[in-house]
PDB file of C-alpha atoms in Angstrom:
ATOM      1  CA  UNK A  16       0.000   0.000   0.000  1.00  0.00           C
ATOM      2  CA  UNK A  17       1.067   3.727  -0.743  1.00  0.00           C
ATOM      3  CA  UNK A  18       2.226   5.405   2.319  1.00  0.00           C
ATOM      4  CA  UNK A  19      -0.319   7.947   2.596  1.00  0.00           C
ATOM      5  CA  UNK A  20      -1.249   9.398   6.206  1.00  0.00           C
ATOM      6  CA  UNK A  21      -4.621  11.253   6.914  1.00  0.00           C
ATOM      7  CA  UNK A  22      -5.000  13.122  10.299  1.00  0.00           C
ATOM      8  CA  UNK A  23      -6.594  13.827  12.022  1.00  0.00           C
ATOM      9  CA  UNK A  24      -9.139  10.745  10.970  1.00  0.00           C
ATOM     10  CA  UNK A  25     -12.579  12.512  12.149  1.00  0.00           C
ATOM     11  CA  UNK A  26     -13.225  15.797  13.681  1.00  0.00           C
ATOM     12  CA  UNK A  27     -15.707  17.667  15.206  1.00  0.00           C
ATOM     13  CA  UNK A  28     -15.810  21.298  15.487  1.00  0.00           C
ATOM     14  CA  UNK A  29     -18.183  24.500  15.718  1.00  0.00           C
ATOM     15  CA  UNK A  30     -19.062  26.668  12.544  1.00  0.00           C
ATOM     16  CA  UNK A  31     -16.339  29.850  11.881  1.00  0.00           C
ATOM     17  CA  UNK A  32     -13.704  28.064  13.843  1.00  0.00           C
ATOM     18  CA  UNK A  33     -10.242  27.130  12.112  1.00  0.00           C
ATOM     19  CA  UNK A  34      -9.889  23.750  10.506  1.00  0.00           C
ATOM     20  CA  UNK A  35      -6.279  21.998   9.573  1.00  0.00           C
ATOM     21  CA  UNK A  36      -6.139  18.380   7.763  1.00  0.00           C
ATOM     22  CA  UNK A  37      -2.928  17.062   7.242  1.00  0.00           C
ATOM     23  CA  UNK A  38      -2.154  14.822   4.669  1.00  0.00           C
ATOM     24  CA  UNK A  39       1.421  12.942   4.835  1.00  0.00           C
ATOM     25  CA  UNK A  40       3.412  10.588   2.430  1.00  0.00           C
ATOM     26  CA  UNK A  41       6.736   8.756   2.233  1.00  0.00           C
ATOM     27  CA  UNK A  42       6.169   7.950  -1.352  1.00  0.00           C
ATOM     28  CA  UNK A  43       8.252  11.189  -2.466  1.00  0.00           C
ATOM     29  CA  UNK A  44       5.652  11.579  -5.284  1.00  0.00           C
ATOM     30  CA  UNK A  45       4.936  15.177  -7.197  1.00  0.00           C
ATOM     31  CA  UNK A  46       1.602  15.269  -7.084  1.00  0.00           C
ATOM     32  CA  UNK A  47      -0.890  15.983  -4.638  1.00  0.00           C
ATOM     33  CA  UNK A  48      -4.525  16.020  -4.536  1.00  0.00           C
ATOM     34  CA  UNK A  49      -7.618  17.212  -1.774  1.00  0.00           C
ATOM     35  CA  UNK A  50     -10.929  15.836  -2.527  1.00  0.00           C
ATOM     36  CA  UNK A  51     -14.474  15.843  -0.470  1.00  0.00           C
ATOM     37  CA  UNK A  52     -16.702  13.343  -0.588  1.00  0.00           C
ATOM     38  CA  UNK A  53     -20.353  13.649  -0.397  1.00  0.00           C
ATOM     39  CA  UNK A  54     -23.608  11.855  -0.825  1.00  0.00           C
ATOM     40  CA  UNK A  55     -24.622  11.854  -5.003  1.00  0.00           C
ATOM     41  CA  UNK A  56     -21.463  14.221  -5.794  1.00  0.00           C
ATOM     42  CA  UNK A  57     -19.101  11.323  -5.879  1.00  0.00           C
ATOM     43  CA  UNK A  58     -15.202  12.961  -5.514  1.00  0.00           C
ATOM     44  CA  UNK A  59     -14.477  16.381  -6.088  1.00  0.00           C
ATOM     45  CA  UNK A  60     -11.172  18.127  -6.266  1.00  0.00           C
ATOM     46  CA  UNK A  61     -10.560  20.708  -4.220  1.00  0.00           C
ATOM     47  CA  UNK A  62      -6.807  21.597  -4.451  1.00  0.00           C
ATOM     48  CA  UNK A  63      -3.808  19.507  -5.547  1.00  0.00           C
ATOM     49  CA  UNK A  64      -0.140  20.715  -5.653  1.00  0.00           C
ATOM     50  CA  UNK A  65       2.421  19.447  -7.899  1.00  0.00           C
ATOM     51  CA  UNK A  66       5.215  20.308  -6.045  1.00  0.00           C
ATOM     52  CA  UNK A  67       6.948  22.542  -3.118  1.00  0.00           C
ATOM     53  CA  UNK A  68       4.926  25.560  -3.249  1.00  0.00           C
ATOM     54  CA  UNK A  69       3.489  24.897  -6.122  1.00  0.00           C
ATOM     55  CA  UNK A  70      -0.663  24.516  -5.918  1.00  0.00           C
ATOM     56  CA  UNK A  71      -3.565  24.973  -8.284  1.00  0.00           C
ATOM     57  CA  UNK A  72      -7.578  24.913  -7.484  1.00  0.00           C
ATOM     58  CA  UNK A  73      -9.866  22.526  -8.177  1.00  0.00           C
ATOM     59  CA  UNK A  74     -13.696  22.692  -8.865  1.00  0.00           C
ATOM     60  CA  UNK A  75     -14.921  23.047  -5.303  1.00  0.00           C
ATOM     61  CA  UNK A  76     -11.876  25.539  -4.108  1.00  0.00           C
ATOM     62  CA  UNK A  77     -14.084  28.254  -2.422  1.00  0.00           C
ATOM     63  CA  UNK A  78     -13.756  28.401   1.896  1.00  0.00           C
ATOM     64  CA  UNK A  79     -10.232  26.258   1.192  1.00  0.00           C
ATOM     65  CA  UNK A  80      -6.625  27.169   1.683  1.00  0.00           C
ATOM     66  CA  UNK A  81      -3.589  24.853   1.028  1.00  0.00           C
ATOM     67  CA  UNK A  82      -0.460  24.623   1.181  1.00  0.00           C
ATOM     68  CA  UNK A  83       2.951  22.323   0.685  1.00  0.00           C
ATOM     69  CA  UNK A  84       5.921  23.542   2.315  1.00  0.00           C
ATOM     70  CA  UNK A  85       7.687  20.243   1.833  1.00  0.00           C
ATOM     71  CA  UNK A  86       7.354  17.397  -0.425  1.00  0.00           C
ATOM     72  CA  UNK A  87       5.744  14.708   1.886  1.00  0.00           C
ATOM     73  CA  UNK A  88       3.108  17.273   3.393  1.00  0.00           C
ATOM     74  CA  UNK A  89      -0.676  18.690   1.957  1.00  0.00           C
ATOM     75  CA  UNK A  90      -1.985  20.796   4.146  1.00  0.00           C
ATOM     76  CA  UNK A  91      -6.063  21.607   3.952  1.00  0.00           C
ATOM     77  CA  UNK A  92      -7.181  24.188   5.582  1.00  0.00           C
ATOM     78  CA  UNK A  93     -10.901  25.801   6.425  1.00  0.00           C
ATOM     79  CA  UNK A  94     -10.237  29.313   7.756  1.00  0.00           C
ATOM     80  CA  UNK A  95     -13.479  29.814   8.515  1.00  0.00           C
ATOM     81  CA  UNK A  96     -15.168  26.364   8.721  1.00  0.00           C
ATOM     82  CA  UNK A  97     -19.419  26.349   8.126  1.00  0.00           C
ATOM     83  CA  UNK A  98     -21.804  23.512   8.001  1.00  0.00           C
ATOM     84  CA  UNK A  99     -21.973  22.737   4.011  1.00  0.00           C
ATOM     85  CA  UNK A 100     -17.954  21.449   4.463  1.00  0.00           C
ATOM     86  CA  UNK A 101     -19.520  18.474   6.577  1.00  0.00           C
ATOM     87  CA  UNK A 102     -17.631  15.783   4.810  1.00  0.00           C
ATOM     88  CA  UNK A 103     -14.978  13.298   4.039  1.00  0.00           C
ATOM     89  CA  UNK A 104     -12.011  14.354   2.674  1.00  0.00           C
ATOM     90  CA  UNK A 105      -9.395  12.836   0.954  1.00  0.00           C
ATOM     91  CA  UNK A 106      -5.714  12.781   0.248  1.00  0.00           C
ATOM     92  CA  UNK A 107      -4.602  11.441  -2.795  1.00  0.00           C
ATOM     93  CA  UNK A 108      -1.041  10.954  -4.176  1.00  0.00           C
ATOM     94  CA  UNK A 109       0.607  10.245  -7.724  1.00  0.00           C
ATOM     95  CA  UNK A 110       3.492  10.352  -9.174  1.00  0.00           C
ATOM     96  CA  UNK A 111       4.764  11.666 -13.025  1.00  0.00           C
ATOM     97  CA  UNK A 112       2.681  10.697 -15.970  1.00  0.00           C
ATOM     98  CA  UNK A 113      -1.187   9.154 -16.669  1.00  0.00           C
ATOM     99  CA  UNK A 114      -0.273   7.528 -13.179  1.00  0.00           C
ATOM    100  CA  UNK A 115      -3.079   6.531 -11.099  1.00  0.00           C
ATOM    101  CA  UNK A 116      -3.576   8.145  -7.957  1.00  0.00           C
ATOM    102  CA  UNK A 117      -3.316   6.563  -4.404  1.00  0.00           C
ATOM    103  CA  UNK A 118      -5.906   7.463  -1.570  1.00  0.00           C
ATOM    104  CA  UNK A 119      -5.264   8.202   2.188  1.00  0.00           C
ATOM    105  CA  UNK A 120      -8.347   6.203   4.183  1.00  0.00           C
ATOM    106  CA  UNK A 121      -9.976   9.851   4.860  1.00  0.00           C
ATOM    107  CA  UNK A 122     -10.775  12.362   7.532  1.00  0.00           C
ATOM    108  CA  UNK A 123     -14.611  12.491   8.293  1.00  0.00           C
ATOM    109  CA  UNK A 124     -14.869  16.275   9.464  1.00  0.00           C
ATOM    110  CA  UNK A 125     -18.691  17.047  11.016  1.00  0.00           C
ATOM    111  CA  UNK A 126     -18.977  20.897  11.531  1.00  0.00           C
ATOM    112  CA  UNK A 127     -21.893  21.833  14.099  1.00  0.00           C
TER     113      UNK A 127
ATOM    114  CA  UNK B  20     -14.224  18.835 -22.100  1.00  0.00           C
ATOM    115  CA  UNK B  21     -13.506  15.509 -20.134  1.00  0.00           C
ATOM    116  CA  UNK B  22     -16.377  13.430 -17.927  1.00  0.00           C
ATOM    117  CA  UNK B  23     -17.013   9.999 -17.253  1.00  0.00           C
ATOM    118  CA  UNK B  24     -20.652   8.610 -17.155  1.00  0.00           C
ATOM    119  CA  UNK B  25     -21.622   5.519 -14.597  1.00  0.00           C
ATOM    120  CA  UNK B  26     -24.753   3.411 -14.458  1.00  0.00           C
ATOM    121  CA  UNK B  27     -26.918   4.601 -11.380  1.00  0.00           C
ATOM    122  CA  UNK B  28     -26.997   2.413  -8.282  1.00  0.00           C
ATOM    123  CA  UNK B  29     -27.391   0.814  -6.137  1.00  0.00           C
ATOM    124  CA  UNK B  30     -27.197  -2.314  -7.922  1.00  0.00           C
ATOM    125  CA  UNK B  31     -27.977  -5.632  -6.060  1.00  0.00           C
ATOM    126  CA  UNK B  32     -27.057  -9.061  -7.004  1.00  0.00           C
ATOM    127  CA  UNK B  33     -27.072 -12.526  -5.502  1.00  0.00           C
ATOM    128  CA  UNK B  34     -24.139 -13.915  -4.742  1.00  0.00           C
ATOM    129  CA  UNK B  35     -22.498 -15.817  -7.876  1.00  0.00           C
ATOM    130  CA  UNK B  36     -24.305 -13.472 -10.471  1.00  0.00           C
ATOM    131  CA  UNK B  37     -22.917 -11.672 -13.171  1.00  0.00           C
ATOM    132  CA  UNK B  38     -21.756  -8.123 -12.589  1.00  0.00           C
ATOM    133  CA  UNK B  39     -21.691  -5.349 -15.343  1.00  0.00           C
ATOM    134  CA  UNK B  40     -21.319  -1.871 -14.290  1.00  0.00           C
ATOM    135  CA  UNK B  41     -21.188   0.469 -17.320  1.00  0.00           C
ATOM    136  CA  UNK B  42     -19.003   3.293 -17.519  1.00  0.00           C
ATOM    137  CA  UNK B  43     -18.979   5.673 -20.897  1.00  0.00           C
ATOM    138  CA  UNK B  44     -16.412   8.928 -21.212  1.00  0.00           C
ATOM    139  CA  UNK B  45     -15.824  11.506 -23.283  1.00  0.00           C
ATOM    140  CA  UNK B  46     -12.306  12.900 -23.544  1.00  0.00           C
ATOM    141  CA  UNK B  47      -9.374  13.924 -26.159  1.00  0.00           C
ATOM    142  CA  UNK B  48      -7.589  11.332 -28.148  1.00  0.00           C
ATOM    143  CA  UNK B  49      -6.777   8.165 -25.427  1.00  0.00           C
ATOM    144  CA  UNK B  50      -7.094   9.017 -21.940  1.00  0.00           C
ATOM    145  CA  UNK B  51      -5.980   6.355 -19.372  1.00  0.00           C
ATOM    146  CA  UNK B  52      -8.790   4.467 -17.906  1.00  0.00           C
ATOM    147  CA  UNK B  53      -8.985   3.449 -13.992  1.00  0.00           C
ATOM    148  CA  UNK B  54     -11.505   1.336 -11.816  1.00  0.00           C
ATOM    149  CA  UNK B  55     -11.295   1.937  -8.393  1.00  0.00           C
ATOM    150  CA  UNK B  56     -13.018   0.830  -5.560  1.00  0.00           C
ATOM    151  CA  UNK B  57     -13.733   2.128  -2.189  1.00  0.00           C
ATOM    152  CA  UNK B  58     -14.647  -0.239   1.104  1.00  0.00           C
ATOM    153  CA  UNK B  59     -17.117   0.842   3.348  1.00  0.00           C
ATOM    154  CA  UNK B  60     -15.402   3.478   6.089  1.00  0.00           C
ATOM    155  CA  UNK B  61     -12.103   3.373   3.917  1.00  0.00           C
ATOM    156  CA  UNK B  62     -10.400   5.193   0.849  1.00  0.00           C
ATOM    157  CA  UNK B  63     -10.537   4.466  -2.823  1.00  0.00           C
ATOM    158  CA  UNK B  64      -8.212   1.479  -4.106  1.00  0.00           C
ATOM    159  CA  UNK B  65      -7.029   1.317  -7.530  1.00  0.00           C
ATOM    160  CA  UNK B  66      -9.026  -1.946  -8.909  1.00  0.00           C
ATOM    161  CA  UNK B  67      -7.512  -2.516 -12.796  1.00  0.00           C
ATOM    162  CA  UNK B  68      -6.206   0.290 -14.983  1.00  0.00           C
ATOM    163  CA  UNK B  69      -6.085   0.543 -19.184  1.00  0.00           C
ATOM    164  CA  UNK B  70      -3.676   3.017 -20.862  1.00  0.00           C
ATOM    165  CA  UNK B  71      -4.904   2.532 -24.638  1.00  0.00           C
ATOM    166  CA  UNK B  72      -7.376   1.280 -26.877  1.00  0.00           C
ATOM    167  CA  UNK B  73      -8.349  -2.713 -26.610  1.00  0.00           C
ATOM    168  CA  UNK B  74      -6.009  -3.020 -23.456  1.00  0.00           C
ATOM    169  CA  UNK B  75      -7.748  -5.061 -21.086  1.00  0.00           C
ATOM    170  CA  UNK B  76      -7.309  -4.771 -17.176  1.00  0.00           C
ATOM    171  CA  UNK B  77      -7.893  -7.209 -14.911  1.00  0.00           C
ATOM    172  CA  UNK B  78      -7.403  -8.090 -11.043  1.00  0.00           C
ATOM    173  CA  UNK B  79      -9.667 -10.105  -8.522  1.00  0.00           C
ATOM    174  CA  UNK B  80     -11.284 -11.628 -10.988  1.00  0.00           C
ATOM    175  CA  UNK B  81     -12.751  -8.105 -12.409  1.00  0.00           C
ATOM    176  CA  UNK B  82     -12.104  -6.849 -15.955  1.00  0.00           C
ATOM    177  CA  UNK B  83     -12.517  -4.039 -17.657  1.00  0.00           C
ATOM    178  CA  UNK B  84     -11.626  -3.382 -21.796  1.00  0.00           C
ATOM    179  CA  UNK B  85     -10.971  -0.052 -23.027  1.00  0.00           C
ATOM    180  CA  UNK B  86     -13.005   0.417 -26.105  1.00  0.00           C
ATOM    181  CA  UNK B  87     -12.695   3.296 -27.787  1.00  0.00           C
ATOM    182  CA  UNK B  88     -14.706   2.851 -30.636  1.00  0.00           C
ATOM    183  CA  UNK B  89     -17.593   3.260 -27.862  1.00  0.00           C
ATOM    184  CA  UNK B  90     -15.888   5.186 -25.502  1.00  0.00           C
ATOM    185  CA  UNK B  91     -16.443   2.490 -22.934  1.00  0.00           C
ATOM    186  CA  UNK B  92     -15.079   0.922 -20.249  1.00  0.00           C
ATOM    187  CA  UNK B  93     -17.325  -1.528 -18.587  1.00  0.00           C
ATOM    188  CA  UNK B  94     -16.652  -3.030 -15.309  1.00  0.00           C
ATOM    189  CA  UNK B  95     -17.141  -6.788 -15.210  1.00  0.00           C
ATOM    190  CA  UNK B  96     -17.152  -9.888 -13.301  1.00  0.00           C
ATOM    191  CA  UNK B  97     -18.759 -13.400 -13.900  1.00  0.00           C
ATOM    192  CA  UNK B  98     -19.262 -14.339 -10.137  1.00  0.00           C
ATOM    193  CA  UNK B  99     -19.545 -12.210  -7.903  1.00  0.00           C
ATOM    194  CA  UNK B 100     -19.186 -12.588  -3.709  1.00  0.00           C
ATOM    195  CA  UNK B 101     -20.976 -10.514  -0.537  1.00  0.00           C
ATOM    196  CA  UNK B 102     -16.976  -9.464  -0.135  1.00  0.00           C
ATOM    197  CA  UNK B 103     -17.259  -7.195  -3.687  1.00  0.00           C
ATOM    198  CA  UNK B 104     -19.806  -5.324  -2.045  1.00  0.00           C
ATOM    199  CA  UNK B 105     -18.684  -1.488  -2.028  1.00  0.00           C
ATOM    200  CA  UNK B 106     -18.814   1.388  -3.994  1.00  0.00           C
ATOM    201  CA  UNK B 107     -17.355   1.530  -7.105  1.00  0.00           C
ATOM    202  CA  UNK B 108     -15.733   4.401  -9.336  1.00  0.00           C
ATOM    203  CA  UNK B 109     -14.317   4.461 -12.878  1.00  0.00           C
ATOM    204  CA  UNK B 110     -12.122   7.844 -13.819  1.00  0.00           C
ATOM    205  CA  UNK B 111     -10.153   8.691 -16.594  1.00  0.00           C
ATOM    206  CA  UNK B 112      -6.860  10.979 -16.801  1.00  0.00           C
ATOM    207  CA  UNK B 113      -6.900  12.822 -20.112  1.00  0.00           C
ATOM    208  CA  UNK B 114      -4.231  12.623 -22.892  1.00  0.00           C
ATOM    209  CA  UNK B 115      -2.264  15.904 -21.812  1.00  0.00           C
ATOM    210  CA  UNK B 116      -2.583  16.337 -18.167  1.00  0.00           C
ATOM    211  CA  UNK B 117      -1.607  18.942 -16.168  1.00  0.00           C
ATOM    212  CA  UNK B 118      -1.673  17.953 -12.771  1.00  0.00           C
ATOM    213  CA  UNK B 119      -1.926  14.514 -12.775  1.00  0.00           C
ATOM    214  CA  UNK B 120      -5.349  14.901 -12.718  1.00  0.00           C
ATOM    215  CA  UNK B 121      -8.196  12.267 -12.858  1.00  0.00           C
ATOM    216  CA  UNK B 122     -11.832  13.183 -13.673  1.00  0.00           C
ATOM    217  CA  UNK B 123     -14.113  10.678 -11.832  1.00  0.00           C
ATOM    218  CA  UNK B 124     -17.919   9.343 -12.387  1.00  0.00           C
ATOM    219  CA  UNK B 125     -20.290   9.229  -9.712  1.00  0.00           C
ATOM    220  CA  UNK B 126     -19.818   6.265  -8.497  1.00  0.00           C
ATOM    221  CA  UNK B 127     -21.950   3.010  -8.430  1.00  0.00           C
ATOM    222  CA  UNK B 128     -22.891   1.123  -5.069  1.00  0.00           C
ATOM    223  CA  UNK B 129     -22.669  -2.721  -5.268  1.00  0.00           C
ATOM    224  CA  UNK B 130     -24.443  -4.405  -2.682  1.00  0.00           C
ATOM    225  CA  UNK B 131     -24.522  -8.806  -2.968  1.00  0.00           C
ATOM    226  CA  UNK B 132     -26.665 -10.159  -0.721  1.00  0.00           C
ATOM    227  CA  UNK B 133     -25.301 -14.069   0.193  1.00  0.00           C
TER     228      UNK B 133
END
């Protein structure tokens, strides 16, 4: 299996307070991807980096921050965290070329 | 632009049925074709994987053929057990791809009752 660590793995916090999800490897792979996970959406990107301070946005990048100060680490962050970002999230990793991409097991997040 | 179509679920079978899940994309020229599937309470595991046209992927006794004449990639297996039961997704990464990126359908729940 890929070495891909989530944390935390579930969360519960209050609406408009900070959020942090870290997402670690050991694969020493470029790329980097955040996804959410919800009921009849299926996966949808958020952010992805493909490399050391190098990021991009997904579809679903509004109320998100990221950011990759070194190459095993994908930060997500909600700076102001409200109820519609209730979800699972997901860390994904790949490496160079049509490579597929390797998941982390998720971080269920439930904002109140 | 790029998307990948799957057949609606839930689907439910009996254990030892046939399983077809459909999948249907549009992309540019010859994308790379994935199956993945995703446990209950876990992440999504790459299942089989095609990089051109007629290749045919295979693992656990799944298979899928890239056809591009029909821009399909059908997910299929002749027998299938209560252990396939999960949620399954097929996604594509397009011919020049920036990012690494990988567009994903839906999704299609499996559930075989024994």
């Amino acid at each position: 299996d890929a070495g891909i660590t989530q944390s935390p793995r579930h969360k519960v916090t209050e609406t408009g307070t900070p959020v942090t999800l870290r997402c670690h490897q050991t694969e020493n792979h470029r790329y980097m991807y955040w996804y959410r996970q919800d009921p009849g959406h299926g996966l949808r990107l958020i952010h992805y980096s493909y490399g050391v301070k190098d990021t991009d946005k997904g579809e679903v990048s509004d109320g998100y921050s990221v950011s990759r100060s070194k190459t095993e680490d994908f930060l997500l962050t909600l700076e102001s965290a409200t109820s519609s970002q209730t979800s699972v999230y997901f860390c994904a990793i790949s490496g160079q070329g049509p490579q597929p991409q390797h998941f982390g097991d998720g971080t269920r997040l439930s904002i109140l | 632009g790029n998307s990948v179509t799957q057949m609606e679920g839930p689907v439910t079978l009996s254990e030892e049925a046939f399983l077809t899940i459909n999948c249907t994309y549009t992309a540019t020229g010859y994308p790379s074709l994935f199956w993945y599937v995703q446990y209950p309470g876990e992440g999504l595991q790459l299942l089989l994987k095609a990089t051109k046209a007629d290749d045919k992927g295979s693992n656990k006794g799944f298979e899928a053929t890239y056809r591009k004449e029909t821009t399909s990639f059908h997910l299929e297996k002749g027998s299938v057990q209560v252990s396939d039961s999960a949620v399954y997704f097929c996604a594509l990464s397009p011919l020049y791809n920036q990012g690494g990126k990988l567009i994903f359908g839906q999704g299609t729940e499996l559930s075989v009752k024994p």
